[in-house]
Short mmCIF file of C-alpha atoms in Angstrom, two decimals:
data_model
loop_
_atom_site.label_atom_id
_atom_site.label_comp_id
_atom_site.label_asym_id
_atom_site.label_seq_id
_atom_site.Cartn_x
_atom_site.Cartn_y
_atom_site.Cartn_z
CA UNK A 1 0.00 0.00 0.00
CA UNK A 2 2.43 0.66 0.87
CA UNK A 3 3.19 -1.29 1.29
CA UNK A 4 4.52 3.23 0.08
CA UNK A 5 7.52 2.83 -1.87
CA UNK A 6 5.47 -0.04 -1.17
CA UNK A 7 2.24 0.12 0.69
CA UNK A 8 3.77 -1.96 2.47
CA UNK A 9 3.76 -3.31 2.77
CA UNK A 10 3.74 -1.03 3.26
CA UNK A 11 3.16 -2.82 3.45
CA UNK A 12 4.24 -3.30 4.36
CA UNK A 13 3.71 -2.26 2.50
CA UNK A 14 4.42 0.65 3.48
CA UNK A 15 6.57 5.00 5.28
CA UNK A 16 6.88 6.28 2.00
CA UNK A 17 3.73 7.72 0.43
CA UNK A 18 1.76 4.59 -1.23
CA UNK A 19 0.22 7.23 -3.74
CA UNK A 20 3.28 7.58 -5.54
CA UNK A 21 3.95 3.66 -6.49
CA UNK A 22 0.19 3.36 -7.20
CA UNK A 23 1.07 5.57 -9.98
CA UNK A 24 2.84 3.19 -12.15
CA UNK A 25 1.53 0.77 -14.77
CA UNK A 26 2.75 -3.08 -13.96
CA UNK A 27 5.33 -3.88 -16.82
CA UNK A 28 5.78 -7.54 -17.37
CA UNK A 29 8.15 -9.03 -14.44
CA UNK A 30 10.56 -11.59 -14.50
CA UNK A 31 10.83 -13.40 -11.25
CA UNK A 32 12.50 -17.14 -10.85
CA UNK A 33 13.36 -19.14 -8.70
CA UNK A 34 14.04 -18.38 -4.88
CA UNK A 35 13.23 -14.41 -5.79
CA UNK A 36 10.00 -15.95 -7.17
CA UNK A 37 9.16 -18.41 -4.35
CA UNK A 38 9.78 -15.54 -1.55
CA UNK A 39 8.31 -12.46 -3.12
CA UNK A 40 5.10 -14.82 -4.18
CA UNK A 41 4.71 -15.72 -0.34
CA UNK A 42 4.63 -12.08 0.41
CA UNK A 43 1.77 -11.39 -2.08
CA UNK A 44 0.06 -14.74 -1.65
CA UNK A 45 -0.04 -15.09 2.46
CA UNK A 46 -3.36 -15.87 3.94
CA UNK A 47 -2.26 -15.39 7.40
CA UNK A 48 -3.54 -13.40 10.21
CA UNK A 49 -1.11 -10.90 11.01
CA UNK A 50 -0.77 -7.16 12.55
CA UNK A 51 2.57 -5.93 11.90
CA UNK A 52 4.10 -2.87 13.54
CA UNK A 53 7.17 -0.56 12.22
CA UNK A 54 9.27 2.21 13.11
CA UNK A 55 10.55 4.23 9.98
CA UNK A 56 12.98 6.42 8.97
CA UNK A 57 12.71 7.95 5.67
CA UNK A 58 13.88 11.47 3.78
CA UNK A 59 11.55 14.54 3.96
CA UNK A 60 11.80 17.96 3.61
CA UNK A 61 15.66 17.54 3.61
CA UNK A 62 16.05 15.80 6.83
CA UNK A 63 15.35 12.64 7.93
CA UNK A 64 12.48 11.68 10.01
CA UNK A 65 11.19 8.78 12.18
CA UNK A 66 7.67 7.71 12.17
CA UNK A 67 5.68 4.66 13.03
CA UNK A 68 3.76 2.59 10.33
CA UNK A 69 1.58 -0.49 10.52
CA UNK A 70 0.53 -3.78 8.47
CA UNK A 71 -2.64 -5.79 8.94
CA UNK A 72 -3.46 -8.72 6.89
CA UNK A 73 -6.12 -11.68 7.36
CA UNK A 74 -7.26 -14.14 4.35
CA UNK A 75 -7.18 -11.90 1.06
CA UNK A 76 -7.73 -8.31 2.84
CA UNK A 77 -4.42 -6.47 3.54
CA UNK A 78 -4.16 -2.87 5.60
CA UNK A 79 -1.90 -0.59 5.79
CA UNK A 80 -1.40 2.49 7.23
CA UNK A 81 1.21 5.73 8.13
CA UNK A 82 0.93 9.32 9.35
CA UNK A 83 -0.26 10.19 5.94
CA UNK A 84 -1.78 7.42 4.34
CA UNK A 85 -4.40 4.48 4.84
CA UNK A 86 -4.91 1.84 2.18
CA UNK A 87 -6.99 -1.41 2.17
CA UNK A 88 -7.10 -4.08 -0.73
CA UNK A 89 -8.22 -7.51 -2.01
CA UNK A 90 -4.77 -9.65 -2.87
CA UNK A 91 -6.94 -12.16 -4.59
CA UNK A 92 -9.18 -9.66 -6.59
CA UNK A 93 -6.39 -7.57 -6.97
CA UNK A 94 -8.63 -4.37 -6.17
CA UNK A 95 -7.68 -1.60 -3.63
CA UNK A 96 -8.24 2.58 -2.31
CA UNK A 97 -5.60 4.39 -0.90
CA UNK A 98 -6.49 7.35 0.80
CA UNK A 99 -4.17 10.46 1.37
CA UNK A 100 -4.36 12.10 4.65
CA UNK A 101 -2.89 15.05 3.61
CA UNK A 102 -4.63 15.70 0.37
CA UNK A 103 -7.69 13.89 1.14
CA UNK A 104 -7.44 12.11 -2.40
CA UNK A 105 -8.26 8.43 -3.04
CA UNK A 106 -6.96 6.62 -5.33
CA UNK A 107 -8.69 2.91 -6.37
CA UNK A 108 -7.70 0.34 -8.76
CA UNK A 109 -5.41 -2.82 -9.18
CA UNK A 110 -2.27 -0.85 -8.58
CA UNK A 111 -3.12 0.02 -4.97
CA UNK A 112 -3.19 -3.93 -4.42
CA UNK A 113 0.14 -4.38 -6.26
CA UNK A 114 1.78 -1.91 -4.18
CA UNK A 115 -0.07 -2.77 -0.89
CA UNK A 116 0.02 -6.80 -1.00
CA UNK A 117 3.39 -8.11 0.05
CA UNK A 118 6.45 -6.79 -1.87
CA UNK A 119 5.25 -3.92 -4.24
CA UNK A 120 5.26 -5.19 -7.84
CA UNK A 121 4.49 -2.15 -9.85
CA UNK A 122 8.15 -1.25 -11.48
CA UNK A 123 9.67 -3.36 -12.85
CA UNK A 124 12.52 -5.23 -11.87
CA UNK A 125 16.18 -4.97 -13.71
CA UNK A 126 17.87 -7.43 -10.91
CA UNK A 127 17.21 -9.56 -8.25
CA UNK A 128 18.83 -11.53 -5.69
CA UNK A 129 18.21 -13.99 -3.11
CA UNK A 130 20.65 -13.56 -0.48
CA UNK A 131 19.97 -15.86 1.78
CA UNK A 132 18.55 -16.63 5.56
CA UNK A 133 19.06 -13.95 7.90
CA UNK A 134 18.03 -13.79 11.83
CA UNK A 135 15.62 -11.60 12.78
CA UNK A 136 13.93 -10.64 16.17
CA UNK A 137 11.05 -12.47 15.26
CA UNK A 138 12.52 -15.63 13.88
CA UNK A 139 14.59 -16.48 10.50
CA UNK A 140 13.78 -14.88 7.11
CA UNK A 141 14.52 -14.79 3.59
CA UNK A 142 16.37 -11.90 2.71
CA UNK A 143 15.84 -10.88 -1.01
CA UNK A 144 17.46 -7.50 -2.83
CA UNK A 145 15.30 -6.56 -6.16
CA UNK A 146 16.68 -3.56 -8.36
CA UNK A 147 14.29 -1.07 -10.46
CA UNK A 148 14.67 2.09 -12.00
CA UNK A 149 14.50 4.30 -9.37
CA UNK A 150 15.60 1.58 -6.17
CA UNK A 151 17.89 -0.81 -4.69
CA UNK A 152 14.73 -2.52 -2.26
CA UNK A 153 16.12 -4.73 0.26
CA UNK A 154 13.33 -7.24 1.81
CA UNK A 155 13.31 -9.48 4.96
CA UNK A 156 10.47 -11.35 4.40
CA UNK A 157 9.54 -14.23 7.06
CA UNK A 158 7.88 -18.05 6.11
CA UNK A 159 4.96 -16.66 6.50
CA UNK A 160 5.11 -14.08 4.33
CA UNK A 161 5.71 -11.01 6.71
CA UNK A 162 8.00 -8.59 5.46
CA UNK A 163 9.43 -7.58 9.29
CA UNK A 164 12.20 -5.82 7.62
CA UNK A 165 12.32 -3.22 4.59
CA UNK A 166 15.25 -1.18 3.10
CA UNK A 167 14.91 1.45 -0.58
CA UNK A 168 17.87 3.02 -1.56
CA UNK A 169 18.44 5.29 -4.50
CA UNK A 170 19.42 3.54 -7.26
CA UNK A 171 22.09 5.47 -8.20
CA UNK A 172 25.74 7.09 -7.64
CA UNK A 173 24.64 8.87 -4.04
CA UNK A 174 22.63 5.66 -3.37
CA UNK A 175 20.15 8.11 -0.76
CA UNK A 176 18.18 6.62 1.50
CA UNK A 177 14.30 6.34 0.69
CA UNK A 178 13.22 4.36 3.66
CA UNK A 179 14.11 2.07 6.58
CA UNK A 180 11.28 0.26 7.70
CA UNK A 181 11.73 -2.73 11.10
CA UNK A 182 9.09 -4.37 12.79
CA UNK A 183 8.68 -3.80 16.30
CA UNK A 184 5.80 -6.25 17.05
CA UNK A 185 4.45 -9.02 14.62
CA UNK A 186 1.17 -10.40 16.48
CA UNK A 187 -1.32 -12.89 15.10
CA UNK A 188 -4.07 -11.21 16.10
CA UNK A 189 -6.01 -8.07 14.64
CA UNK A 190 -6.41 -5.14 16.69
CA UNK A 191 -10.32 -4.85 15.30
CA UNK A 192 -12.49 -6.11 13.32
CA UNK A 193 -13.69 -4.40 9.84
CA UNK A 194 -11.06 -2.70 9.14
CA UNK A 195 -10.86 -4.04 5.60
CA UNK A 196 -13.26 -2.08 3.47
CA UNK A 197 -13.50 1.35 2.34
CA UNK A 198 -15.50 2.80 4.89
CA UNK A 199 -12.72 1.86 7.55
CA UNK A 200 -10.60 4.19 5.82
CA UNK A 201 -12.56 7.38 7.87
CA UNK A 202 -10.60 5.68 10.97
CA UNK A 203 -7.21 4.84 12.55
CA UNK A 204 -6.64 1.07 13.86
CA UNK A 205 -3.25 1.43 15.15
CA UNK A 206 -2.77 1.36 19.14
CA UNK A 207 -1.18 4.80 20.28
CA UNK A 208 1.38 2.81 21.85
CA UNK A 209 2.58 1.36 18.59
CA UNK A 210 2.81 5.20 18.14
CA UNK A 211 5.47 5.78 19.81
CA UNK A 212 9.20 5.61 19.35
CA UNK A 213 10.98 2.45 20.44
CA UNK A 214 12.12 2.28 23.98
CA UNK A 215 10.19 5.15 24.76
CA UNK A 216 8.13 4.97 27.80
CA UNK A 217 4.91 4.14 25.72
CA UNK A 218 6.56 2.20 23.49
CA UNK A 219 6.36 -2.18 23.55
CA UNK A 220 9.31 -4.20 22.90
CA UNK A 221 9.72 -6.63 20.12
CA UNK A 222 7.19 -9.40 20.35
CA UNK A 223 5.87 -11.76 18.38
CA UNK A 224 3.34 -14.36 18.48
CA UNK A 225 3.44 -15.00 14.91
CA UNK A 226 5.80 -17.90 15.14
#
């Protein structure tokens, strides 16, 4: 959605304005292999899952920290930031994005592409699989896909949570466009109906995923995920 870069995730999915990726058309991708397998998990998961993030992204010439947030059960995926709420149907491949600072929204298969798991709306001129890497909430297949505009570093877990995001310009200053880690990856939904368009009037994110980590409102990494 976002998930962002993504949606999302940001999804997600996710930090960086959704909006923006929503905007391109889907060129034809080609994904094989491990890339394939992980990246398909990500946009295929049926799980029940509320993921939580702390961000840091580029804006207004500095660099700011913000929270961000995931939700996912069956086919519906959520995701949300400061600035942006977005909902979709992974299997129907439909979706609305709402901007919270222009009041805009935007509907249409894109918003799904962006929002559901890794955000497939560039296309890709590399990809990698590097590997398992540790996490705080468990092991995860790290994968690294280039596009025009991004180097995109993914974490994504087995069951298709991405708990860890990275974009960095692709190019010779190689800027950063967003750092995205999960603080909390629970199995359960903070609400219920918070996967159509009406739910996008409304907030479902706990103020206390709000808050900066190790702050005094702030959790610790959990997970009951896993």
């Amino acid at each position: 959605m976002t998930r962002m870069l993504r949606m999302a995730q940001a999804a997600a999915v996710l930090a960086v304005p959704l909006l923006a990726a929503c905007d391109q058309a889907a060129p034809p991708v080609e994904l094989t292999g491990k890339v394939k397998e992980v990246i398909d998990r990500s946009k295929a998961t049926q799980a029940t899952y509320a993921v939580y993030n702390w961000n840091e992204l580029p804006r207004d010439g500095q660099l700011i920290q913000e929270w961000g947030a995931e939700f996912h059960s069956g086919y519906k995926h959520r995701v949300e930031t400061p600035r942006d709420r977005v909902i979709a149907d992974c299997k129907a491949q439909t979706g609305a994005a709402l901007s919270l600072v222009t009041g805009k929204t935007v509907e249409g298969p894109s918003v799904a592409r962006a929002a559901c798991g890794v955000n497939t709306n560039k296309a890709f001129t590399a990809t990698e699989w590097k590997g398992l890497v540790k996490t705080p909430f468990g092991t995860a297949d790290r994968v690294v896909l280039t596009d025009k505009d991004d180097v995109r570093t993914y974490d994504i877990s087995p069951s298709g949570v991405i708990v860890r995001s990275t974009y960095v310009q692709n190019g010779p200053q190689a800027q950063l466009g967003l750092s995205s880690e999960a603080v909390s990856v629970l199995a359960e939904l903070p609400a219920s109906g918070m996967f159509d368009k009406a739910s996008l009037a409304r907030s479902y994110v706990p103020d206390r995923f709000k808050a900066a980590p190790g702050s005094a409102t702030a959790p610790s990494a959990t997970s009951s995920s896993r």
